[in-house]
Amino acid sequence: MKKVLTALAATLPFTANAADALTGAVQRQPTNWQAIIMFLIFVALTLY
């Protein structure tokens, strides 16, 4: 367990380098209603 925590702590500095990807102009994409409905149908069929 201690090795796992040490490995996770060693990767923390790399997250600061990856955080810069969200800068700049952001364009919002339209909602994909077809995919949402297909997902809901899939969930409904798997539950029943």
Tab-separated table of C-alpha atoms in Angstrom:
chain	number	residue	atom	x	y	z
A	1	MET	CA	0.000	0.000	0.000
A	2	LYS	CA	2.860	2.330	0.802
A	3	LYS	CA	4.370	1.746	-2.646
A	4	VAL	CA	1.068	2.625	-4.316
A	5	LEU	CA	0.769	5.871	-2.368
A	6	THR	CA	4.370	6.737	-3.171
A	7	ALA	CA	3.755	6.119	-6.871
A	8	LEU	CA	0.630	8.282	-6.831
A	9	ALA	CA	2.441	11.063	-4.999
A	10	ALA	CA	5.241	10.904	-7.571
A	11	THR	CA	2.776	11.612	-10.394
A	12	LEU	CA	1.322	14.758	-8.771
A	13	PRO	CA	3.869	17.183	-10.298
A	14	PHE	CA	2.886	16.007	-13.791
A	15	THR	CA	-0.726	17.106	-13.276
A	16	ALA	CA	0.377	20.739	-13.155
A	17	ASN	CA	1.868	20.407	-16.640
A	18	ALA	CA	-1.331	18.895	-18.033
A	19	ALA	CA	-3.556	21.603	-16.538
A	20	ASP	CA	-2.468	24.170	-19.136
A	21	ALA	CA	-4.517	22.477	-21.884
A	22	LEU	CA	-7.718	24.389	-21.005
A	23	THR	CA	-6.413	27.887	-21.690
A	24	GLY	CA	-7.527	29.901	-24.693
A	25	ALA	CA	-10.860	30.309	-26.421
A	26	VAL	CA	-13.356	27.554	-25.683
A	27	GLN	CA	-16.203	26.757	-28.055
A	28	ARG	CA	-19.167	24.913	-26.606
A	29	GLN	CA	-20.462	21.973	-28.623
A	30	PRO	CA	-24.194	21.378	-29.062
A	31	THR	CA	-25.886	18.737	-26.924
A	32	ASN	CA	-25.948	15.343	-28.611
A	33	TRP	CA	-29.560	14.392	-27.848
A	34	GLN	CA	-29.418	11.285	-30.032
A	35	ALA	CA	-26.572	9.846	-27.968
A	36	ILE	CA	-28.337	10.713	-24.704
A	37	ILE	CA	-31.547	8.971	-25.803
A	38	MET	CA	-29.623	5.919	-27.012
A	39	PHE	CA	-27.843	5.740	-23.652
A	40	LEU	CA	-31.133	5.970	-21.744
A	41	ILE	CA	-32.633	3.201	-23.884
A	42	PHE	CA	-29.558	1.061	-23.250
A	43	VAL	CA	-29.812	1.604	-19.491
A	44	ALA	CA	-33.547	0.891	-19.490
A	45	LEU	CA	-33.088	-2.347	-21.437
A	46	THR	CA	-30.275	-3.572	-19.221
A	47	LEU	CA	-32.191	-2.862	-16.009
A	48	TYR	CA	-35.359	-4.715	-17.062
